[in-house]
CSV table of N, CA and C in Angstrom, one decimal:
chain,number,residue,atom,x,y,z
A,525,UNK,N,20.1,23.2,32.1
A,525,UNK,CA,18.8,23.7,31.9
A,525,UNK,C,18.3,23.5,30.4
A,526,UNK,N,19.3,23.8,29.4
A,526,UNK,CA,19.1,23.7,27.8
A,526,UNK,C,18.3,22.0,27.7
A,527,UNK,N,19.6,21.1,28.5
A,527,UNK,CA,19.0,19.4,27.9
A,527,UNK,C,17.8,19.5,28.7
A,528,UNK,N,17.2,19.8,29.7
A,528,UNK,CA,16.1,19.7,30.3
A,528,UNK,C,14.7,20.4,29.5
A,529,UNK,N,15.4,21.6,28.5
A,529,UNK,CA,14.0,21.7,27.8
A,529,UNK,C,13.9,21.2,26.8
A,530,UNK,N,15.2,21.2,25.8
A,530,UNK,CA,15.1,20.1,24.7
A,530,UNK,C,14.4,18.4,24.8
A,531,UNK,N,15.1,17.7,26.2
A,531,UNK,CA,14.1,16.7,27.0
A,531,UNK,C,12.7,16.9,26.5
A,532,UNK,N,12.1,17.8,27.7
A,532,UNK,CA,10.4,18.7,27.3
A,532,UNK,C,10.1,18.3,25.8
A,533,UNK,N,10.6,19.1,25.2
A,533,UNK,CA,10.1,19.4,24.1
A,533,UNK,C,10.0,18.2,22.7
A,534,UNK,N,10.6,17.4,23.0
A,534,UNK,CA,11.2,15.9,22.4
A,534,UNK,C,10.1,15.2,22.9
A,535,UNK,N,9.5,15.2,24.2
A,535,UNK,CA,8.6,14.4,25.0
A,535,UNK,C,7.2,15.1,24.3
A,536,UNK,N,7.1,16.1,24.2
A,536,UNK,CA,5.9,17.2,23.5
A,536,UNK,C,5.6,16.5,21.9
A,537,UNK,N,6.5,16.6,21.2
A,537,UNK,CA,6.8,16.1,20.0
A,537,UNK,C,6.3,14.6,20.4
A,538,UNK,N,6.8,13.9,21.0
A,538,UNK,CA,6.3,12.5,20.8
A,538,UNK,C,4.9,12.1,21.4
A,539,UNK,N,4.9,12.5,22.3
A,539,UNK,CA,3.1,12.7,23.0
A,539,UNK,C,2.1,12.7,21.5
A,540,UNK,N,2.5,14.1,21.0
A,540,UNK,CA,1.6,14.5,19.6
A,540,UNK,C,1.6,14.0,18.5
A,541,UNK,N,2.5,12.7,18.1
A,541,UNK,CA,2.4,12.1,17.0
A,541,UNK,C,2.1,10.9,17.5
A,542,UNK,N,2.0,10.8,18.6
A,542,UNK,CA,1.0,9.3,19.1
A,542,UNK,C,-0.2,9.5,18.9
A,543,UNK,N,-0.3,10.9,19.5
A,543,UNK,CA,-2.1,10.9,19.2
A,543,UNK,C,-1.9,11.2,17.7
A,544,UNK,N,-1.7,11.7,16.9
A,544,UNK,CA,-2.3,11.6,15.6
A,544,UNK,C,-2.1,10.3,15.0
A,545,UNK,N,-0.6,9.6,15.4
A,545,UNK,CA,-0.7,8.3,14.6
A,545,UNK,C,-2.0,7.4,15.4
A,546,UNK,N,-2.7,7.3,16.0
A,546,UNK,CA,-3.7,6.6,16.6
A,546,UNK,C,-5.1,6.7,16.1
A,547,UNK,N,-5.3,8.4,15.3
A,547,UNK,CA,-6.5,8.8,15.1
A,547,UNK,C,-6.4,7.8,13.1
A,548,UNK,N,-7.6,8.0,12.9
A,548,UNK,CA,-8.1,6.8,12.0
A,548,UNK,C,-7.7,7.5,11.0
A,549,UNK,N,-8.2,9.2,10.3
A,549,UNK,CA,-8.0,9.9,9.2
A,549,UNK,C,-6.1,9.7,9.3
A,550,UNK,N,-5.5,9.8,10.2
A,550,UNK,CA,-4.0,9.9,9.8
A,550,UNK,C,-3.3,8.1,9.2
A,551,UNK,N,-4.4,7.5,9.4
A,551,UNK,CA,-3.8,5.4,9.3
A,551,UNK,C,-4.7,5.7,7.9
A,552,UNK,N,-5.6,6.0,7.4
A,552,UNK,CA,-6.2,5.8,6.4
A,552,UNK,C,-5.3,6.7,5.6
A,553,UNK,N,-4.9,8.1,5.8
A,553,UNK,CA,-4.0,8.4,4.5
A,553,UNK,C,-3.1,8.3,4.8
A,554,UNK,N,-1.9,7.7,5.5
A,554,UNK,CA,-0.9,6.6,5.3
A,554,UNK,C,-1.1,5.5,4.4
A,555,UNK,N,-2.2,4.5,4.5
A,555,UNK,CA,-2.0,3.6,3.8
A,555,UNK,C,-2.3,3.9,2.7
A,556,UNK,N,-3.4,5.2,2.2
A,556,UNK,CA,-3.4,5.4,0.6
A,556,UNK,C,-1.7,5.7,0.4
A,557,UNK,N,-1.5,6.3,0.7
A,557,UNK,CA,0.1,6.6,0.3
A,557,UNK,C,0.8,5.6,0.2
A,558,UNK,N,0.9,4.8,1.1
A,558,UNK,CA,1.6,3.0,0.9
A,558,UNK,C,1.4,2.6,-0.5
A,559,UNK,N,0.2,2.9,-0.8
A,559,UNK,CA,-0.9,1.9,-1.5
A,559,UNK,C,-0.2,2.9,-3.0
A,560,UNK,N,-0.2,4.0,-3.1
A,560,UNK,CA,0.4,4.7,-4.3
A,560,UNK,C,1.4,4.0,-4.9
A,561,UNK,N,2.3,4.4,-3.7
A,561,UNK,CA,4.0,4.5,-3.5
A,561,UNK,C,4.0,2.5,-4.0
A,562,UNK,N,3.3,1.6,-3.5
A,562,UNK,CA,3.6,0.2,-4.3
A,562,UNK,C,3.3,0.6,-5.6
A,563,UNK,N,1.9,1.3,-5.9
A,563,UNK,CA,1.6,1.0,-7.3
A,563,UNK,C,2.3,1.4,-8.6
A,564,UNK,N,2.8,2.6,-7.8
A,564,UNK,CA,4.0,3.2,-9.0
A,564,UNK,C,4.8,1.8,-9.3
A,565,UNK,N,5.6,1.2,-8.4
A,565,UNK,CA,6.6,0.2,-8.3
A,565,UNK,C,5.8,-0.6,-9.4
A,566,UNK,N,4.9,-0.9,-9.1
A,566,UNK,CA,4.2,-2.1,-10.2
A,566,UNK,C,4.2,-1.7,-11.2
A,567,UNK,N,3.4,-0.7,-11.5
A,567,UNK,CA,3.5,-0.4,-13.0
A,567,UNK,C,5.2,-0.2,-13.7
A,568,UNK,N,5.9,0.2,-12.9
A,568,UNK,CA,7.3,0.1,-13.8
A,568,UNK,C,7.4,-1.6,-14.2
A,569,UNK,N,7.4,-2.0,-13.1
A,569,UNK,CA,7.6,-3.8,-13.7
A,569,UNK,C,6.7,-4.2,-14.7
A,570,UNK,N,5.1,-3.5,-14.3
A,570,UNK,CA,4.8,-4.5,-15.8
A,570,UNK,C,5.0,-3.9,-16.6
A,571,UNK,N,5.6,-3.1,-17.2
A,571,UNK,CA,5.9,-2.5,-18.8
A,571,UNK,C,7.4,-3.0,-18.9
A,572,UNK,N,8.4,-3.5,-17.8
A,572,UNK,CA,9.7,-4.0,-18.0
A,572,UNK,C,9.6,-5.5,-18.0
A,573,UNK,N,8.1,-5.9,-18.2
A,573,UNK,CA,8.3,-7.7,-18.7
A,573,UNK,C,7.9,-8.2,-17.5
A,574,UNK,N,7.3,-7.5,-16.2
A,574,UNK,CA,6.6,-8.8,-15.3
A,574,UNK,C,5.7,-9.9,-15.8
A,575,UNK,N,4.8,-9.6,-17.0
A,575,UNK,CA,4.2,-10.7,-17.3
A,575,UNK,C,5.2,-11.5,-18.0
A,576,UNK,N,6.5,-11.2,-18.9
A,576,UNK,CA,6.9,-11.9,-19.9
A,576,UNK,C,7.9,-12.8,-18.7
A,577,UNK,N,8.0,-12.3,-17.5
A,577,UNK,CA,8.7,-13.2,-16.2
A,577,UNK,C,8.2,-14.1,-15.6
A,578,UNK,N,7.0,-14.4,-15.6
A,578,UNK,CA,6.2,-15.1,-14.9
A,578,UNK,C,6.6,-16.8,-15.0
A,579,UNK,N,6.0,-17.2,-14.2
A,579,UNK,CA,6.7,-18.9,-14.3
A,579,UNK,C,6.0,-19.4,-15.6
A,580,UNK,N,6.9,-20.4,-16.2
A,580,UNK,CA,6.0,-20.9,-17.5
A,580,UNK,C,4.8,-21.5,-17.8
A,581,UNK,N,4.5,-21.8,-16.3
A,581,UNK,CA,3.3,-22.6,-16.1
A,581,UNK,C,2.3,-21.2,-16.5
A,582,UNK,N,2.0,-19.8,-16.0
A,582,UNK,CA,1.3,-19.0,-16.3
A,582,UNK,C,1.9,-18.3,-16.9
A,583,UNK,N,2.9,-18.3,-18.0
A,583,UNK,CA,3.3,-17.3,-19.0
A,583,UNK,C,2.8,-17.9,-20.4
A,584,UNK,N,2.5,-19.1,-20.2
A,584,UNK,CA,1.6,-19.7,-21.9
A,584,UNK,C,0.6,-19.2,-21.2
A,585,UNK,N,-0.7,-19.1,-20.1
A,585,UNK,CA,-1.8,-18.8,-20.3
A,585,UNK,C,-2.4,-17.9,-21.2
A,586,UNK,N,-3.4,-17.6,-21.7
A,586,UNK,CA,-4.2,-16.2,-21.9
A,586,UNK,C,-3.8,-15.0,-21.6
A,587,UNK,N,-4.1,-13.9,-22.0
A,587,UNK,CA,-3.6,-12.8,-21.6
A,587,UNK,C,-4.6,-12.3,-19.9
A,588,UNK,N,-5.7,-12.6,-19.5
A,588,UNK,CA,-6.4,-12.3,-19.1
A,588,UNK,C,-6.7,-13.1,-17.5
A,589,UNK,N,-6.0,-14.9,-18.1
A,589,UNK,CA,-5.1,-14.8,-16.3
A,589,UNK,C,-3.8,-14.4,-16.4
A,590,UNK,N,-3.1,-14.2,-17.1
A,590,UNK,CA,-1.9,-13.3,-16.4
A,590,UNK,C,-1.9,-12.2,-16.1
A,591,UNK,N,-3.2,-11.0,-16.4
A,591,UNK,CA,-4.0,-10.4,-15.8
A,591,UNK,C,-4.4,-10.4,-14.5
A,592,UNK,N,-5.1,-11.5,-14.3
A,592,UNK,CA,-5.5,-12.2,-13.3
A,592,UNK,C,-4.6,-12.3,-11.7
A,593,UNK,N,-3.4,-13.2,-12.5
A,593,UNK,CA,-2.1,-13.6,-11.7
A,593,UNK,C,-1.3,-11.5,-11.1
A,594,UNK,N,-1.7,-10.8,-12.2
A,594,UNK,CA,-1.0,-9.7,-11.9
A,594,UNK,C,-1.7,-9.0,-10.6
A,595,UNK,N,-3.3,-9.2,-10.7
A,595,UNK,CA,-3.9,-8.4,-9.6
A,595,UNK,C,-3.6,-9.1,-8.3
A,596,UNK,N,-3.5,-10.2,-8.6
A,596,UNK,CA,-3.0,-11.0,-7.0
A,596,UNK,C,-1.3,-10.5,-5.9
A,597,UNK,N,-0.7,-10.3,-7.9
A,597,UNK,CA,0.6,-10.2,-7.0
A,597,UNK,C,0.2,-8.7,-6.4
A,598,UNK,N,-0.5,-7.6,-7.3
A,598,UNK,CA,-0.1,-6.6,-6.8
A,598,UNK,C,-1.1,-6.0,-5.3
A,599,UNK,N,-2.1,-7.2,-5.1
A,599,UNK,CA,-3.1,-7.0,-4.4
A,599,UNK,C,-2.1,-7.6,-3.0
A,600,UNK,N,-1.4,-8.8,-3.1
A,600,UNK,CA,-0.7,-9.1,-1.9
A,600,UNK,C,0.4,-8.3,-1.9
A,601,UNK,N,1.4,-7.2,-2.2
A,601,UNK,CA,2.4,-6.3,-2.4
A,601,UNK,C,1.6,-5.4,-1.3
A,602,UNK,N,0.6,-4.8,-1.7
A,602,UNK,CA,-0.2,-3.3,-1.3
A,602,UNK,C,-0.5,-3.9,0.6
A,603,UNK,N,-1.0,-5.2,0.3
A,603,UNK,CA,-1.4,-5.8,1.5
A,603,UNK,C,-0.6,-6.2,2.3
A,604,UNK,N,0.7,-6.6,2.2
A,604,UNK,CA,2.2,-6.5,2.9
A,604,UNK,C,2.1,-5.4,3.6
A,605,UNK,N,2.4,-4.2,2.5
A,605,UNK,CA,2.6,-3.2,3.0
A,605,UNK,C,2.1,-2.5,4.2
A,606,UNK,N,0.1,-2.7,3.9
A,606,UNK,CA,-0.2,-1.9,5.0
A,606,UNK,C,-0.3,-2.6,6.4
A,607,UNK,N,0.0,-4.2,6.1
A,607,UNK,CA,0.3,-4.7,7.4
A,607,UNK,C,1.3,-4.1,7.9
A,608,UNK,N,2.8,-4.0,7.3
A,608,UNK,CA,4.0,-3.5,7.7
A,608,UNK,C,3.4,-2.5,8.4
A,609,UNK,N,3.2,-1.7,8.0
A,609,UNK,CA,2.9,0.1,8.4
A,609,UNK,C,2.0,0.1,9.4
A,610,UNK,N,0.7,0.0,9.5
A,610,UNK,CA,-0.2,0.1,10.6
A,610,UNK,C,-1.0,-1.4,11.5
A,611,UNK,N,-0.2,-2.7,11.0
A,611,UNK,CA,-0.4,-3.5,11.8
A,611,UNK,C,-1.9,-4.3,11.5
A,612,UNK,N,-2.0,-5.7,12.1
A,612,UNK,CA,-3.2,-5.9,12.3
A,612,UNK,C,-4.3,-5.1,13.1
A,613,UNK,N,-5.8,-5.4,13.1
A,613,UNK,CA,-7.0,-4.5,13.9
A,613,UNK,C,-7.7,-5.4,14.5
A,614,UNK,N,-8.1,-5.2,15.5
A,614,UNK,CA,-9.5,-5.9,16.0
A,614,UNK,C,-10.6,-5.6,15.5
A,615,UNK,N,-10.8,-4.0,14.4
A,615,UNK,CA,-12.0,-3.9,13.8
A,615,UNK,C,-12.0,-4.4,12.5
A,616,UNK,N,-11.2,-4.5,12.1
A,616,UNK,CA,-10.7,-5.2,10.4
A,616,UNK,C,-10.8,-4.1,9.6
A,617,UNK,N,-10.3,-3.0,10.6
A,617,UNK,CA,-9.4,-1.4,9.3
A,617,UNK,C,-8.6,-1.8,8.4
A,618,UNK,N,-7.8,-2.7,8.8
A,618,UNK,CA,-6.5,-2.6,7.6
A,618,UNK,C,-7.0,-4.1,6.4
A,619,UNK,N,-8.1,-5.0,6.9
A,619,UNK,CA,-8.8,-5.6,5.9
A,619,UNK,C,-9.7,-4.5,5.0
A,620,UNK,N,-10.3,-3.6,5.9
A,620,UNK,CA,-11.3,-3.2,4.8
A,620,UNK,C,-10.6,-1.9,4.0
A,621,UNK,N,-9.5,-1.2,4.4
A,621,UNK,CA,-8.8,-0.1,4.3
A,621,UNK,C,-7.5,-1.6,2.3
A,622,UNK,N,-7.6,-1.8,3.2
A,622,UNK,CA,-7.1,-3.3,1.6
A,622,UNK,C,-7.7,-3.1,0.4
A,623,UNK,N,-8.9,-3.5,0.8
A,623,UNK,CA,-9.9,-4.0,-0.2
A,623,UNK,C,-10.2,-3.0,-1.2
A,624,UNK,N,-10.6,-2.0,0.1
A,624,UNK,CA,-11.0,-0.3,-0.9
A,624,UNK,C,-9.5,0.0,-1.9
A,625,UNK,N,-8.5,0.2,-1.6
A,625,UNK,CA,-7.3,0.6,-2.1
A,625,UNK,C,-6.8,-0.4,-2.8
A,626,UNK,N,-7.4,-1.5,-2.8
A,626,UNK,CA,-6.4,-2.4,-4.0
A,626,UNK,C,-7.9,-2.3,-5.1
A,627,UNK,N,-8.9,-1.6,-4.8
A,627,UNK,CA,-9.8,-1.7,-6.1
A,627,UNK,C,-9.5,-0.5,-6.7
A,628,UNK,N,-9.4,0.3,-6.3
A,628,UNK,CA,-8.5,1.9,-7.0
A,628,UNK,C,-7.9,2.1,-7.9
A,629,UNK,N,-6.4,1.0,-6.8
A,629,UNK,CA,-5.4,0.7,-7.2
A,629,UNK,C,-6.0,0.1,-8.9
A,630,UNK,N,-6.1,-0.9,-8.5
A,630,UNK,CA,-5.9,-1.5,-9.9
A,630,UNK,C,-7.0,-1.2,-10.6
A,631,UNK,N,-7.8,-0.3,-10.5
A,631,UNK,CA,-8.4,0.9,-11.6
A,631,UNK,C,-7.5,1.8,-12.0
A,632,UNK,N,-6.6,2.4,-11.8
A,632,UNK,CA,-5.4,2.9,-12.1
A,632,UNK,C,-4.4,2.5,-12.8
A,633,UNK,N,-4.5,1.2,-12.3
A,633,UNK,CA,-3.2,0.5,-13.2
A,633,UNK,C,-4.2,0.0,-14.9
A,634,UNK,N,-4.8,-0.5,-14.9
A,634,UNK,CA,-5.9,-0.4,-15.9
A,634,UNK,C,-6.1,0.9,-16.7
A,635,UNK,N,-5.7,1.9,-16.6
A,635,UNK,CA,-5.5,3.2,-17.1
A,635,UNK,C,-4.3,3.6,-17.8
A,636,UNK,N,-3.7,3.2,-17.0
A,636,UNK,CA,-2.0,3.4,-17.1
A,636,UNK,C,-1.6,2.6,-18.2
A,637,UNK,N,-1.9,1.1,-18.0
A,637,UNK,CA,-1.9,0.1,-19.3
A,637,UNK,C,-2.4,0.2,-20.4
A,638,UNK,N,-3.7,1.1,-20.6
A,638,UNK,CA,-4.2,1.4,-22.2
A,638,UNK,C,-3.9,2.7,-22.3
A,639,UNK,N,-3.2,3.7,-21.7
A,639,UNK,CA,-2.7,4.5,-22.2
A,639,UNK,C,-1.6,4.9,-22.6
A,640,UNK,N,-0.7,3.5,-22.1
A,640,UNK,CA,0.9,3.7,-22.4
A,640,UNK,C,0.8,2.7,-24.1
């Protein structure tokens, strides 16, 4: 009788985080969270020499495309990620759910950079 309501209740539990993982407010703050959780990661690397790592072909550049080069890597990192996590759309949520959060994003990191 016990495994038959633990069963239940396991099935209850999972029923309920289908429907919330389905609804849009719970996929939208997942991927801001994704979108954090990379950006922290990035900012450690560029103050530990990601630009001074870069291939030599864009480590003589400017400062401004290795700038440049930085938003791409961290814009395809974030964009990995929320594919990982909530997958392609037929509406283009996780394109336009990108776009918004990698412009944030790296208004943030832009902050972080002139104030460290």
């Amino acid at each position: 009788m016990r495994k038959k309501v633990e069963a239940n209740a396991r099935r209850k539990v999972a029923k309920a985080w289908a429907r919330t993982g389905s609804c849009m407010s719970y996929k939208r703050a997942a991927v801001r969270e994704v979108y954090r959780s990379t950006m922290s990661g990035i900012e450690d690397e560029l103050f530990d020499g990601i630009l001074l790592s870069l291939s030599p072909r864009n480590s003589s550049k400017s400062m401004s495309v290795q700038m440049r080069v930085l938003r791409r890597i961290a814009e395809k990192r974030q964009a990995q990620a929320a594919y990982k996590y909530i997958g392609r759309s037929e509406n283009l949520f996780t394109e336009y759910m990108t776009s918004t959060c990698a412009k944030s994003s790296m208004r943030e990191l832009h902050r972080y950079q002139m104030c460290v």
